[in-house]
Amino acid sequence: MNKTELISAMAEKANISKKDTEAVLNAFIDTVQNAVKDGDKIALVGFGTFEARERAERTGKNPRTGEAIKIAACKVPAFKAGKSFKDLVK
């Protein structure tokens, strides 16, 4: 399902226009991205948690030459599914 299909499905389920649904979805995405960027954690009970996680410095391998290289530490976005979401998918 792509973004357009998601907007259509949400609009139909909520019985609102696609334009309003797109605005709400875009606002949700922007809010989550900005919060995670700022180091906040967003927990939606039953659905999951959005957060930034630290990835430690590590040694990797250049696939072309086989030479060992250092990969710098960084922050990465992460999502952890909630229990009810995991149970639904099972």
Coordinates of N, CA and C in Angstrom, one line a residue:
M1 N 0.9 -1.2 0.0 CA 0.0 0.0 0.0 C 0.9 1.2 0.0
N2 N 0.7 2.1 -0.9 CA 1.4 3.4 -1.0 C 0.6 4.5 -0.3
K3 N 1.2 5.7 -0.3 CA 0.6 6.8 0.5 C -0.8 7.1 -0.1
T4 N -1.0 7.1 -1.4 CA -2.2 7.5 -2.0 C -3.3 6.5 -1.6
E5 N -2.9 5.2 -1.6 CA -3.9 4.1 -1.3 C -4.2 4.2 0.2
L6 N -3.2 4.6 1.1 CA -3.5 4.7 2.5 C -4.4 5.9 2.7
I7 N -4.2 7.0 2.0 CA -5.1 8.2 2.2 C -6.6 7.8 1.8
S8 N -6.7 7.0 0.7 CA -8.1 6.6 0.3 C -8.7 5.7 1.3
A9 N -8.0 4.8 1.8 CA -8.5 3.8 2.8 C -8.9 4.6 4.1
M10 N -8.0 5.5 4.5 CA -8.3 6.3 5.7 C -9.6 7.1 5.6
A11 N -9.7 7.8 4.4 CA -10.8 8.7 4.1 C -12.1 7.9 4.1
E12 N -12.1 6.7 3.5 CA -13.3 5.9 3.5 C -13.7 5.4 4.9
K13 N -12.7 5.0 5.6 CA -13.0 4.5 7.0 C -13.5 5.6 7.9
A14 N -12.9 6.8 7.8 CA -13.3 7.9 8.7 C -14.4 8.7 8.1
N15 N -14.8 8.4 6.9 CA -15.9 9.2 6.2 C -15.6 10.7 6.1
I16 N -14.4 11.0 5.7 CA -14.0 12.4 5.5 C -13.4 12.5 4.1
S17 N -13.1 13.7 3.6 CA -12.6 13.9 2.3 C -11.1 13.4 2.2
K18 N -10.7 13.1 1.0 CA -9.3 12.7 0.8 C -8.4 13.9 1.1
K19 N -8.8 15.1 0.7 CA -8.0 16.3 1.0 C -7.7 16.5 2.4
D20 N -8.8 16.3 3.3 CA -8.6 16.5 4.7 C -7.8 15.3 5.3
T21 N -8.0 14.2 4.8 CA -7.2 13.0 5.2 C -5.7 13.2 4.9
E22 N -5.4 13.7 3.7 CA -4.1 13.9 3.4 C -3.4 14.9 4.3
A23 N -4.1 16.0 4.6 CA -3.6 17.0 5.5 C -3.3 16.4 6.9
V24 N -4.2 15.6 7.4 CA -4.0 15.0 8.7 C -2.8 14.0 8.7
L25 N -2.7 13.2 7.6 CA -1.6 12.3 7.5 C -0.3 13.0 7.4
N26 N -0.2 14.1 6.6 CA 1.0 14.8 6.5 C 1.4 15.5 7.8
A27 N 0.4 16.0 8.5 CA 0.7 16.6 9.8 C 1.2 15.6 10.8
F28 N 0.6 14.4 10.8 CA 1.1 13.3 11.6 C 2.6 12.9 11.3
I29 N 2.9 12.8 10.0 CA 4.2 12.4 9.6 C 5.2 13.5 10.0
D30 N 4.9 14.8 9.8 CA 5.8 15.9 10.1 C 6.0 15.9 11.6
T31 N 4.9 15.7 12.4 CA 5.1 15.8 13.8 C 6.0 14.7 14.4
V32 N 5.8 13.5 13.9 CA 6.6 12.4 14.3 C 8.1 12.6 13.9
Q33 N 8.3 13.0 12.7 CA 9.7 13.2 12.2 C 10.4 14.3 13.1
N34 N 9.7 15.4 13.3 CA 10.3 16.5 14.1 C 10.5 16.1 15.6
A35 N 9.6 15.3 16.1 CA 9.8 14.9 17.5 C 10.9 13.9 17.6
V36 N 11.0 13.0 16.7 CA 12.2 12.0 16.8 C 13.5 12.7 16.5
K37 N 13.5 13.7 15.6 CA 14.7 14.5 15.3 C 15.2 15.2 16.6
D38 N 14.2 15.7 17.4 CA 14.5 16.5 18.6 C 14.8 15.6 19.8
G39 N 14.8 14.3 19.5 CA 15.2 13.4 20.6 C 14.0 12.9 21.5
D40 N 12.8 13.3 21.1 CA 11.6 12.9 21.8 C 11.2 11.5 21.4
K41 N 10.4 10.8 22.2 CA 9.9 9.5 22.0 C 8.3 9.6 21.9
I42 N 7.8 9.0 20.9 CA 6.3 9.0 20.7 C 5.8 7.6 20.9
A43 N 5.0 7.5 22.0 CA 4.4 6.1 22.3 C 2.9 6.2 22.0
L44 N 2.5 5.3 21.1 CA 1.0 5.2 20.8 C 0.6 3.8 21.4
V45 N 0.0 3.8 22.6 CA -0.3 2.5 23.2 C -1.1 1.6 22.3
G46 N -0.6 0.4 22.2 CA -1.3 -0.6 21.4 C -0.8 -0.6 20.0
F47 N -0.2 0.5 19.5 CA 0.3 0.6 18.1 C 1.9 0.4 18.1
G48 N 2.6 1.3 18.8 CA 4.0 1.2 18.8 C 4.7 2.5 19.3
T49 N 6.0 2.5 19.2 CA 6.8 3.6 19.7 C 7.8 4.1 18.6
F50 N 7.8 5.4 18.3 CA 8.8 6.0 17.4 C 9.9 6.6 18.3
E51 N 11.1 6.4 17.9 CA 12.2 7.0 18.7 C 13.5 7.0 17.9
A52 N 14.5 7.8 18.4 CA 15.8 7.8 17.8 C 16.7 6.9 18.6
R53 N 17.5 6.1 18.0 CA 18.4 5.2 18.7 C 19.8 5.5 18.3
E54 N 20.7 5.3 19.3 CA 22.1 5.5 19.0 C 22.7 4.2 18.4
R55 N 23.4 4.4 17.3 CA 24.1 3.3 16.7 C 25.6 3.5 17.0
A56 N 26.2 2.5 17.7 CA 27.6 2.7 18.1 C 28.6 2.6 16.8
E57 N 29.8 3.2 17.0 CA 30.8 3.1 16.0 C 31.1 1.6 15.8
R58 N 31.3 1.2 14.6 CA 31.6 -0.2 14.3 C 32.6 -0.3 13.1
T59 N 33.1 -1.5 13.0 CA 34.0 -1.8 11.9 C 33.3 -2.5 10.8
G60 N 33.4 -2.0 9.6 CA 32.7 -2.7 8.5 C 33.8 -3.1 7.5
K61 N 33.3 -3.6 6.3 CA 34.2 -4.1 5.3 C 33.8 -3.5 4.0
N62 N 34.7 -2.9 3.3 CA 34.5 -2.4 1.9 C 34.2 -3.6 1.0
P63 N 33.0 -3.7 0.4 CA 32.7 -4.9 -0.4 C 33.6 -5.0 -1.6
R64 N 34.1 -3.9 -2.1 CA 34.9 -3.9 -3.4 C 36.3 -4.4 -3.1
T65 N 36.9 -3.9 -2.0 CA 38.3 -4.2 -1.7 C 38.5 -5.2 -0.6
G66 N 37.5 -5.4 0.3 CA 37.6 -6.2 1.4 C 38.4 -5.6 2.6
E67 N 38.7 -4.3 2.4 CA 39.4 -3.5 3.4 C 38.5 -3.2 4.6
A68 N 39.0 -3.3 5.8 CA 38.2 -2.9 7.0 C 38.1 -1.4 7.0
I69 N 36.9 -0.9 7.3 CA 36.7 0.6 7.5 C 35.9 0.8 8.7
K70 N 36.1 2.0 9.3 CA 35.3 2.4 10.5 C 34.1 3.1 10.1
I71 N 32.9 2.7 10.6 CA 31.7 3.3 10.4 C 31.3 4.1 11.6
A72 N 31.2 5.4 11.5 CA 31.0 6.4 12.6 C 29.7 6.1 13.3
A73 N 29.6 6.5 14.6 CA 28.4 6.4 15.4 C 27.4 7.4 14.8
C74 N 26.1 7.0 15.0 CA 25.1 7.9 14.5 C 23.8 7.6 15.2
K75 N 22.8 8.5 14.9 CA 21.4 8.2 15.4 C 20.6 7.8 14.3
V76 N 19.7 6.8 14.5 CA 18.8 6.3 13.5 C 17.4 6.3 14.0
P77 N 16.4 6.5 13.1 CA 15.0 6.4 13.5 C 14.7 5.0 13.7
A78 N 13.8 4.7 14.7 CA 13.4 3.3 15.0 C 11.9 3.3 15.3
F79 N 11.3 2.2 15.0 CA 9.9 1.9 15.4 C 9.8 0.6 16.0
K80 N 9.2 0.5 17.2 CA 9.0 -0.8 17.9 C 7.5 -1.0 18.0
A81 N 7.0 -2.1 17.4 CA 5.5 -2.3 17.4 C 5.1 -2.7 18.8
G82 N 3.9 -2.2 19.2 CA 3.2 -2.5 20.4 C 2.7 -4.0 20.5
K83 N 2.4 -4.4 21.6 CA 1.9 -5.8 21.8 C 0.7 -6.1 21.0
S84 N -0.3 -5.3 21.1 CA -1.6 -5.6 20.3 C -1.3 -5.6 18.8
F85 N -0.5 -4.7 18.3 CA -0.1 -4.7 16.9 C 0.6 -6.0 16.5
K86 N 1.5 -6.4 17.3 CA 2.3 -7.7 17.1 C 1.3 -8.8 17.1
D87 N 0.4 -8.9 18.1 CA -0.6 -10.0 18.1 C -1.5 -10.0 16.9
L88 N -1.9 -8.8 16.4 CA -2.8 -8.7 15.3 C -2.1 -9.3 14.0
V89 N -0.8 -9.1 13.9 CA 0.0 -9.5 12.7 C 0.2 -11.0 12.8
K90 N 0.4 -11.6 13.9 CA 0.7 -13.0 14.1 C -0.2 -13.8 13.2

